[in-house]
Amino acid sequence: MSPNAEYFGSYRGRFAPSPSGPLHFGSLVAALASYLDAKAHHGQWLVRIEDIDTPRMIDGADSDILATLDAYGLHWDGTVVYQSQRHALYQDTLNTLNKLGLVYPCQCTRKEIKAMGGLYDNRCRNKSLPQSQNAIRIEQHFPITGFNDAIQGRVDIPPSLAHEDYIIRRRDGLFAYQLVVVVDDIEQGITHIVRGADLLEPTARQISLFNQLKQSVPFYSHVPLAVAKPGFKLSKQNHAPAINKTNPMPTLHAALRFLGQPVDSLENYDSSKALLQHAVQNYDFNRLPKVPEIQVRPTAEDSFEFIPVHR
Ligand SMILES: [Zn+2]
């Protein structure tokens, strides 16, 4: 149980995969961690498909992900939300920020930003560039130079990064991840975000956007990222295999061990449902590993060993 028991009963968590491929072990870990934390709080667990970045999407990956969650007994509450169907919601927020004079177009190229030292220096704030064909940035009036993560502890953000006006709509017209994730979390009433530690640093900007939009900030917990080797996230790009949908038990058991949760040996469970039920009943937030990454090494089919990577 995470430390903030006052949310008991009104907890709303979520898993938000992008449909760029099938679920692999790393994405299962993130799904399972958010599910366990939600269910141990008697909370709701929502699924949102983050398909805003259309060039990276793969046809049919969304239904494959949902079928995999289902096979693992990770049943979601309510209706699955698709970001691609929520443009009006994101545009509304952009319009609101625009009316408040908080956003502006920027035409700086990647090369120009590199010449600024790698971070954009807010130089287009007072230029009056056209909105179309340009990226839209938000004026950063709520810089977050640090925050406390419930698992990873204190996270410090370099001040220059914290003060950077960041992009909320890309030059190609797509809404940026930082905007849509916060707008969705607000609209879905999310109270707790449990996800992989690859999203630890972007959390600062998300907190600043919650503050900018005058909304309460959810409670953040970042579980270790599953990596192929230190610094390399398990992903489609480094050939992380899709997890086994027909025999979920061994992989579910491995994911629980990855998360440091108390489990008996596999043969003591009759079904993946029984294993998951045991995991919810015995969920121990304090045993979630406090490292940013854990290396996953396959040892045999559906079998893995785990090596924590320390900072
Ligand atoms: Zn610019």
JSON list of C-alpha atoms in Angstrom, two decimals, residues 35-201:
[
{"chain": "A", "resi": 35, "resn": "TYR", "atom": "CA", "xyz": [-2.71, -2.44, -11.45]},
{"chain": "A", "resi": 36, "resn": "LEU", "atom": "CA", "xyz": [-1.48, -3.80, -8.10]},
{"chain": "A", "resi": 37, "resn": "ASP", "atom": "CA", "xyz": [-1.21, -0.37, -6.53]},
{"chain": "A", "resi": 38, "resn": "ALA", "atom": "CA", "xyz": [-4.74, 0.52, -7.70]},
{"chain": "A", "resi": 39, "resn": "LYS", "atom": "CA", "xyz": [-6.35, -2.75, -6.66]},
{"chain": "A", "resi": 40, "resn": "ALA", "atom": "CA", "xyz": [-4.59, -2.85, -3.28]},
{"chain": "A", "resi": 41, "resn": "HIS", "atom": "CA", "xyz": [-6.17, 0.59, -2.67]},
{"chain": "A", "resi": 42, "resn": "HIS", "atom": "CA", "xyz": [-9.57, -0.72, -3.86]},
{"chain": "A", "resi": 43, "resn": "GLY", "atom": "CA", "xyz": [-9.19, 1.81, -6.63]},
{"chain": "A", "resi": 44, "resn": "GLN", "atom": "CA", "xyz": [-10.12, 2.05, -10.26]},
{"chain": "A", "resi": 45, "resn": "TRP", "atom": "CA", "xyz": [-7.57, 1.07, -12.88]},
{"chain": "A", "resi": 46, "resn": "LEU", "atom": "CA", "xyz": [-8.03, 2.68, -16.28]},
{"chain": "A", "resi": 47, "resn": "VAL", "atom": "CA", "xyz": [-6.38, 1.98, -19.60]},
{"chain": "A", "resi": 48, "resn": "ARG", "atom": "CA", "xyz": [-5.60, 4.74, -22.06]},
{"chain": "A", "resi": 49, "resn": "ILE", "atom": "CA", "xyz": [-4.11, 4.10, -25.47]},
{"chain": "A", "resi": 50, "resn": "GLU", "atom": "CA", "xyz": [-1.53, 6.79, -26.18]},
{"chain": "A", "resi": 51, "resn": "ASP", "atom": "CA", "xyz": [-1.83, 6.85, -29.95]},
{"chain": "A", "resi": 52, "resn": "ILE", "atom": "CA", "xyz": [-1.32, 10.58, -30.46]},
{"chain": "A", "resi": 53, "resn": "ASP", "atom": "CA", "xyz": [2.06, 10.13, -32.17]},
{"chain": "A", "resi": 54, "resn": "THR", "atom": "CA", "xyz": [0.55, 8.63, -35.30]},
{"chain": "A", "resi": 55, "resn": "PRO", "atom": "CA", "xyz": [3.79, 8.00, -37.25]},
{"chain": "A", "resi": 56, "resn": "ARG", "atom": "CA", "xyz": [4.96, 5.53, -34.57]},
{"chain": "A", "resi": 57, "resn": "MET", "atom": "CA", "xyz": [1.68, 3.57, -34.35]},
{"chain": "A", "resi": 58, "resn": "ILE", "atom": "CA", "xyz": [1.26, 0.05, -35.67]},
{"chain": "A", "resi": 59, "resn": "ASP", "atom": "CA", "xyz": [-2.13, -1.10, -36.93]},
{"chain": "A", "resi": 60, "resn": "GLY", "atom": "CA", "xyz": [-3.71, -3.64, -34.60]},
{"chain": "A", "resi": 61, "resn": "ALA", "atom": "CA", "xyz": [-1.19, -3.10, -31.77]},
{"chain": "A", "resi": 62, "resn": "ASP", "atom": "CA", "xyz": [-3.91, -1.57, -29.57]},
{"chain": "A", "resi": 63, "resn": "SER", "atom": "CA", "xyz": [-6.19, -4.59, -29.75]},
{"chain": "A", "resi": 64, "resn": "ASP", "atom": "CA", "xyz": [-3.20, -6.91, -29.25]},
{"chain": "A", "resi": 65, "resn": "ILE", "atom": "CA", "xyz": [-2.20, -4.98, -26.10]},
{"chain": "A", "resi": 66, "resn": "LEU", "atom": "CA", "xyz": [-5.76, -5.15, -24.75]},
{"chain": "A", "resi": 67, "resn": "ALA", "atom": "CA", "xyz": [-6.00, -8.88, -25.50]},
{"chain": "A", "resi": 68, "resn": "THR", "atom": "CA", "xyz": [-2.69, -9.41, -23.68]},
{"chain": "A", "resi": 69, "resn": "LEU", "atom": "CA", "xyz": [-3.84, -7.47, -20.59]},
{"chain": "A", "resi": 70, "resn": "ASP", "atom": "CA", "xyz": [-6.98, -9.57, -20.64]},
{"chain": "A", "resi": 71, "resn": "ALA", "atom": "CA", "xyz": [-5.00, -12.82, -20.89]},
{"chain": "A", "resi": 72, "resn": "TYR", "atom": "CA", "xyz": [-2.98, -11.76, -17.84]},
{"chain": "A", "resi": 73, "resn": "GLY", "atom": "CA", "xyz": [-6.15, -11.02, -15.86]},
{"chain": "A", "resi": 74, "resn": "LEU", "atom": "CA", "xyz": [-5.39, -7.28, -15.81]},
{"chain": "A", "resi": 75, "resn": "HIS", "atom": "CA", "xyz": [-8.98, -6.20, -16.33]},
{"chain": "A", "resi": 76, "resn": "TRP", "atom": "CA", "xyz": [-9.52, -2.46, -16.60]},
{"chain": "A", "resi": 77, "resn": "ASP", "atom": "CA", "xyz": [-12.36, -0.35, -15.26]},
{"chain": "A", "resi": 78, "resn": "GLY", "atom": "CA", "xyz": [-14.52, 1.73, -17.57]},
{"chain": "A", "resi": 79, "resn": "THR", "atom": "CA", "xyz": [-13.99, 2.32, -21.25]},
{"chain": "A", "resi": 80, "resn": "VAL", "atom": "CA", "xyz": [-10.58, 2.37, -22.88]},
{"chain": "A", "resi": 81, "resn": "VAL", "atom": "CA", "xyz": [-9.74, 5.89, -23.99]},
{"chain": "A", "resi": 82, "resn": "TYR", "atom": "CA", "xyz": [-7.85, 6.64, -27.23]},
{"chain": "A", "resi": 83, "resn": "GLN", "atom": "CA", "xyz": [-5.88, 9.85, -27.46]},
{"chain": "A", "resi": 84, "resn": "SER", "atom": "CA", "xyz": [-6.43, 9.95, -31.23]},
{"chain": "A", "resi": 85, "resn": "GLN", "atom": "CA", "xyz": [-10.14, 10.54, -30.53]},
{"chain": "A", "resi": 86, "resn": "ARG", "atom": "CA", "xyz": [-9.55, 13.41, -28.12]},
{"chain": "A", "resi": 87, "resn": "HIS", "atom": "CA", "xyz": [-8.14, 16.18, -30.29]},
{"chain": "A", "resi": 88, "resn": "ALA", "atom": "CA", "xyz": [-10.99, 18.53, -29.33]},
{"chain": "A", "resi": 89, "resn": "LEU", "atom": "CA", "xyz": [-10.08, 18.15, -25.65]},
{"chain": "A", "resi": 90, "resn": "TYR", "atom": "CA", "xyz": [-6.42, 19.00, -26.27]},
{"chain": "A", "resi": 91, "resn": "GLN", "atom": "CA", "xyz": [-7.35, 21.88, -28.58]},
{"chain": "A", "resi": 92, "resn": "ASP", "atom": "CA", "xyz": [-9.65, 23.30, -25.86]},
{"chain": "A", "resi": 93, "resn": "THR", "atom": "CA", "xyz": [-6.74, 23.38, -23.43]},
{"chain": "A", "resi": 94, "resn": "LEU", "atom": "CA", "xyz": [-4.48, 24.97, -26.04]},
{"chain": "A", "resi": 95, "resn": "ASN", "atom": "CA", "xyz": [-7.17, 27.60, -26.72]},
{"chain": "A", "resi": 96, "resn": "THR", "atom": "CA", "xyz": [-7.49, 28.34, -23.01]},
{"chain": "A", "resi": 97, "resn": "LEU", "atom": "CA", "xyz": [-3.73, 28.78, -22.65]},
{"chain": "A", "resi": 98, "resn": "ASN", "atom": "CA", "xyz": [-3.74, 30.90, -25.79]},
{"chain": "A", "resi": 99, "resn": "LYS", "atom": "CA", "xyz": [-6.44, 33.22, -24.41]},
{"chain": "A", "resi": 100, "resn": "LEU", "atom": "CA", "xyz": [-4.35, 33.64, -21.27]},
{"chain": "A", "resi": 101, "resn": "GLY", "atom": "CA", "xyz": [-1.42, 34.67, -23.46]},
{"chain": "A", "resi": 102, "resn": "LEU", "atom": "CA", "xyz": [0.69, 31.78, -22.18]},
{"chain": "A", "resi": 103, "resn": "VAL", "atom": "CA", "xyz": [1.61, 30.14, -25.47]},
{"chain": "A", "resi": 104, "resn": "TYR", "atom": "CA", "xyz": [3.51, 31.33, -28.52]},
{"chain": "A", "resi": 105, "resn": "PRO", "atom": "CA", "xyz": [4.78, 30.04, -31.84]},
{"chain": "A", "resi": 106, "resn": "CYS", "atom": "CA", "xyz": [8.44, 29.20, -32.25]},
{"chain": "A", "resi": 107, "resn": "GLN", "atom": "CA", "xyz": [10.29, 28.35, -35.43]},
{"chain": "A", "resi": 108, "resn": "CYS", "atom": "CA", "xyz": [13.68, 27.48, -33.94]},
{"chain": "A", "resi": 109, "resn": "THR", "atom": "CA", "xyz": [15.16, 24.44, -35.60]},
{"chain": "A", "resi": 110, "resn": "ARG", "atom": "CA", "xyz": [16.87, 21.56, -33.84]},
{"chain": "A", "resi": 111, "resn": "LYS", "atom": "CA", "xyz": [20.17, 22.89, -35.18]},
{"chain": "A", "resi": 112, "resn": "GLU", "atom": "CA", "xyz": [19.53, 26.36, -33.75]},
{"chain": "A", "resi": 113, "resn": "ILE", "atom": "CA", "xyz": [18.67, 24.90, -30.35]},
{"chain": "A", "resi": 114, "resn": "LYS", "atom": "CA", "xyz": [21.84, 22.86, -30.44]},
{"chain": "A", "resi": 115, "resn": "ALA", "atom": "CA", "xyz": [23.74, 26.10, -31.02]},
{"chain": "A", "resi": 116, "resn": "MET", "atom": "CA", "xyz": [22.02, 27.55, -27.91]},
{"chain": "A", "resi": 117, "resn": "GLY", "atom": "CA", "xyz": [23.72, 24.79, -25.91]},
{"chain": "A", "resi": 118, "resn": "GLY", "atom": "CA", "xyz": [21.06, 22.10, -26.31]},
{"chain": "A", "resi": 119, "resn": "LEU", "atom": "CA", "xyz": [18.30, 23.87, -24.41]},
{"chain": "A", "resi": 120, "resn": "TYR", "atom": "CA", "xyz": [15.95, 26.34, -26.00]},
{"chain": "A", "resi": 121, "resn": "ASP", "atom": "CA", "xyz": [16.48, 29.79, -24.43]},
{"chain": "A", "resi": 122, "resn": "ASN", "atom": "CA", "xyz": [12.91, 31.13, -24.74]},
{"chain": "A", "resi": 123, "resn": "ARG", "atom": "CA", "xyz": [13.99, 33.64, -27.39]},
{"chain": "A", "resi": 124, "resn": "CYS", "atom": "CA", "xyz": [10.75, 33.54, -29.41]},
{"chain": "A", "resi": 125, "resn": "ARG", "atom": "CA", "xyz": [8.51, 34.60, -26.50]},
{"chain": "A", "resi": 126, "resn": "ASN", "atom": "CA", "xyz": [8.04, 38.13, -27.79]},
{"chain": "A", "resi": 127, "resn": "LYS", "atom": "CA", "xyz": [8.15, 37.53, -31.52]},
{"chain": "A", "resi": 128, "resn": "SER", "atom": "CA", "xyz": [4.81, 37.49, -33.30]},
{"chain": "A", "resi": 129, "resn": "LEU", "atom": "CA", "xyz": [5.19, 34.46, -35.54]},
{"chain": "A", "resi": 130, "resn": "PRO", "atom": "CA", "xyz": [2.24, 32.77, -37.25]},
{"chain": "A", "resi": 131, "resn": "GLN", "atom": "CA", "xyz": [0.75, 29.79, -35.35]},
{"chain": "A", "resi": 132, "resn": "SER", "atom": "CA", "xyz": [0.49, 27.55, -38.38]},
{"chain": "A", "resi": 133, "resn": "GLN", "atom": "CA", "xyz": [3.65, 25.84, -39.62]},
{"chain": "A", "resi": 134, "resn": "ASN", "atom": "CA", "xyz": [5.34, 26.53, -36.29]},
{"chain": "A", "resi": 135, "resn": "ALA", "atom": "CA", "xyz": [5.71, 24.70, -33.02]},
{"chain": "A", "resi": 136, "resn": "ILE", "atom": "CA", "xyz": [3.73, 26.12, -30.10]},
{"chain": "A", "resi": 137, "resn": "ARG", "atom": "CA", "xyz": [5.53, 26.56, -26.79]},
{"chain": "A", "resi": 138, "resn": "ILE", "atom": "CA", "xyz": [4.15, 27.33, -23.35]},
{"chain": "A", "resi": 139, "resn": "GLU", "atom": "CA", "xyz": [5.73, 30.04, -21.22]},
{"chain": "A", "resi": 140, "resn": "GLN", "atom": "CA", "xyz": [7.17, 28.31, -18.20]},
{"chain": "A", "resi": 141, "resn": "HIS", "atom": "CA", "xyz": [5.87, 30.23, -15.20]},
{"chain": "A", "resi": 142, "resn": "PHE", "atom": "CA", "xyz": [5.81, 27.23, -12.86]},
{"chain": "A", "resi": 143, "resn": "PRO", "atom": "CA", "xyz": [9.32, 25.78, -13.12]},
{"chain": "A", "resi": 144, "resn": "ILE", "atom": "CA", "xyz": [9.85, 22.63, -11.08]},
{"chain": "A", "resi": 145, "resn": "THR", "atom": "CA", "xyz": [13.46, 22.20, -10.06]},
{"chain": "A", "resi": 146, "resn": "GLY", "atom": "CA", "xyz": [12.82, 19.08, -8.00]},
{"chain": "A", "resi": 147, "resn": "PHE", "atom": "CA", "xyz": [10.15, 16.77, -6.65]},
{"chain": "A", "resi": 148, "resn": "ASN", "atom": "CA", "xyz": [9.84, 13.68, -4.49]},
{"chain": "A", "resi": 149, "resn": "ASP", "atom": "CA", "xyz": [9.00, 10.41, -6.13]},
{"chain": "A", "resi": 150, "resn": "ALA", "atom": "CA", "xyz": [7.41, 7.87, -3.80]},
{"chain": "A", "resi": 151, "resn": "ILE", "atom": "CA", "xyz": [9.86, 5.15, -4.93]},
{"chain": "A", "resi": 152, "resn": "GLN", "atom": "CA", "xyz": [12.88, 6.87, -6.47]},
{"chain": "A", "resi": 153, "resn": "GLY", "atom": "CA", "xyz": [13.09, 9.61, -3.81]},
{"chain": "A", "resi": 154, "resn": "ARG", "atom": "CA", "xyz": [14.30, 13.14, -4.50]},
{"chain": "A", "resi": 155, "resn": "VAL", "atom": "CA", "xyz": [14.62, 14.04, -8.17]},
{"chain": "A", "resi": 156, "resn": "ASP", "atom": "CA", "xyz": [16.50, 17.25, -8.99]},
{"chain": "A", "resi": 157, "resn": "ILE", "atom": "CA", "xyz": [15.99, 18.97, -12.33]},
{"chain": "A", "resi": 158, "resn": "PRO", "atom": "CA", "xyz": [18.67, 21.32, -13.71]},
{"chain": "A", "resi": 159, "resn": "PRO", "atom": "CA", "xyz": [17.29, 24.90, -13.41]},
{"chain": "A", "resi": 160, "resn": "SER", "atom": "CA", "xyz": [17.90, 25.67, -17.10]},
{"chain": "A", "resi": 161, "resn": "LEU", "atom": "CA", "xyz": [15.78, 22.66, -18.06]},
{"chain": "A", "resi": 162, "resn": "ALA", "atom": "CA", "xyz": [13.11, 23.57, -15.51]},
{"chain": "A", "resi": 163, "resn": "HIS", "atom": "CA", "xyz": [12.80, 27.09, -16.96]},
{"chain": "A", "resi": 164, "resn": "GLU", "atom": "CA", "xyz": [12.71, 26.06, -20.61]},
{"chain": "A", "resi": 165, "resn": "ASP", "atom": "CA", "xyz": [9.49, 26.97, -22.43]},
{"chain": "A", "resi": 166, "resn": "TYR", "atom": "CA", "xyz": [8.53, 23.61, -23.85]},
{"chain": "A", "resi": 167, "resn": "ILE", "atom": "CA", "xyz": [6.60, 22.52, -26.90]},
{"chain": "A", "resi": 168, "resn": "ILE", "atom": "CA", "xyz": [2.93, 21.64, -26.45]},
{"chain": "A", "resi": 169, "resn": "ARG", "atom": "CA", "xyz": [2.06, 21.40, -30.14]},
{"chain": "A", "resi": 170, "resn": "ARG", "atom": "CA", "xyz": [4.61, 20.24, -32.62]},
{"chain": "A", "resi": 171, "resn": "ARG", "atom": "CA", "xyz": [5.44, 21.89, -35.91]},
{"chain": "A", "resi": 172, "resn": "ASP", "atom": "CA", "xyz": [3.70, 19.01, -37.70]},
{"chain": "A", "resi": 173, "resn": "GLY", "atom": "CA", "xyz": [0.47, 19.87, -35.86]},
{"chain": "A", "resi": 174, "resn": "LEU", "atom": "CA", "xyz": [0.52, 16.93, -33.41]},
{"chain": "A", "resi": 175, "resn": "PHE", "atom": "CA", "xyz": [-0.08, 17.75, -29.77]},
{"chain": "A", "resi": 176, "resn": "ALA", "atom": "CA", "xyz": [3.00, 17.03, -27.68]},
{"chain": "A", "resi": 177, "resn": "TYR", "atom": "CA", "xyz": [3.12, 14.18, -25.17]},
{"chain": "A", "resi": 178, "resn": "GLN", "atom": "CA", "xyz": [3.57, 16.56, -22.21]},
{"chain": "A", "resi": 179, "resn": "LEU", "atom": "CA", "xyz": [0.30, 18.32, -23.00]},
{"chain": "A", "resi": 180, "resn": "VAL", "atom": "CA", "xyz": [-1.89, 15.34, -23.79]},
{"chain": "A", "resi": 181, "resn": "VAL", "atom": "CA", "xyz": [-0.76, 13.21, -20.86]},
{"chain": "A", "resi": 182, "resn": "VAL", "atom": "CA", "xyz": [-1.61, 15.94, -18.36]},
{"chain": "A", "resi": 183, "resn": "VAL", "atom": "CA", "xyz": [-4.90, 16.88, -20.04]},
{"chain": "A", "resi": 184, "resn": "ASP", "atom": "CA", "xyz": [-5.89, 13.21, -20.04]},
{"chain": "A", "resi": 185, "resn": "ASP", "atom": "CA", "xyz": [-4.87, 12.65, -16.43]},
{"chain": "A", "resi": 186, "resn": "ILE", "atom": "CA", "xyz": [-6.95, 15.69, -15.41]},
{"chain": "A", "resi": 187, "resn": "GLU", "atom": "CA", "xyz": [-9.96, 14.70, -17.52]},
{"chain": "A", "resi": 188, "resn": "GLN", "atom": "CA", "xyz": [-9.84, 11.10, -16.25]},
{"chain": "A", "resi": 189, "resn": "GLY", "atom": "CA", "xyz": [-9.47, 12.19, -12.62]},
{"chain": "A", "resi": 190, "resn": "ILE", "atom": "CA", "xyz": [-6.25, 10.25, -12.12]},
{"chain": "A", "resi": 191, "resn": "THR", "atom": "CA", "xyz": [-5.00, 10.43, -8.52]},
{"chain": "A", "resi": 192, "resn": "HIS", "atom": "CA", "xyz": [-2.01, 8.06, -8.72]},
{"chain": "A", "resi": 193, "resn": "ILE", "atom": "CA", "xyz": [0.50, 7.50, -11.48]},
{"chain": "A", "resi": 194, "resn": "VAL", "atom": "CA", "xyz": [2.63, 4.38, -11.23]},
{"chain": "A", "resi": 195, "resn": "ARG", "atom": "CA", "xyz": [4.87, 3.90, -14.27]},
{"chain": "A", "resi": 196, "resn": "GLY", "atom": "CA", "xyz": [8.39, 3.19, -15.46]},
{"chain": "A", "resi": 197, "resn": "ALA", "atom": "CA", "xyz": [11.32, 5.32, -14.35]},
{"chain": "A", "resi": 198, "resn": "ASP", "atom": "CA", "xyz": [12.05, 6.35, -17.95]},
{"chain": "A", "resi": 199, "resn": "LEU", "atom": "CA", "xyz": [9.34, 8.97, -17.33]},
{"chain": "A", "resi": 200, "resn": "LEU", "atom": "CA", "xyz": [10.92, 10.25, -14.12]},
{"chain": "A", "resi": 201, "resn": "GLU", "atom": "CA", "xyz": [12.45, 13.44, -15.53]}
]
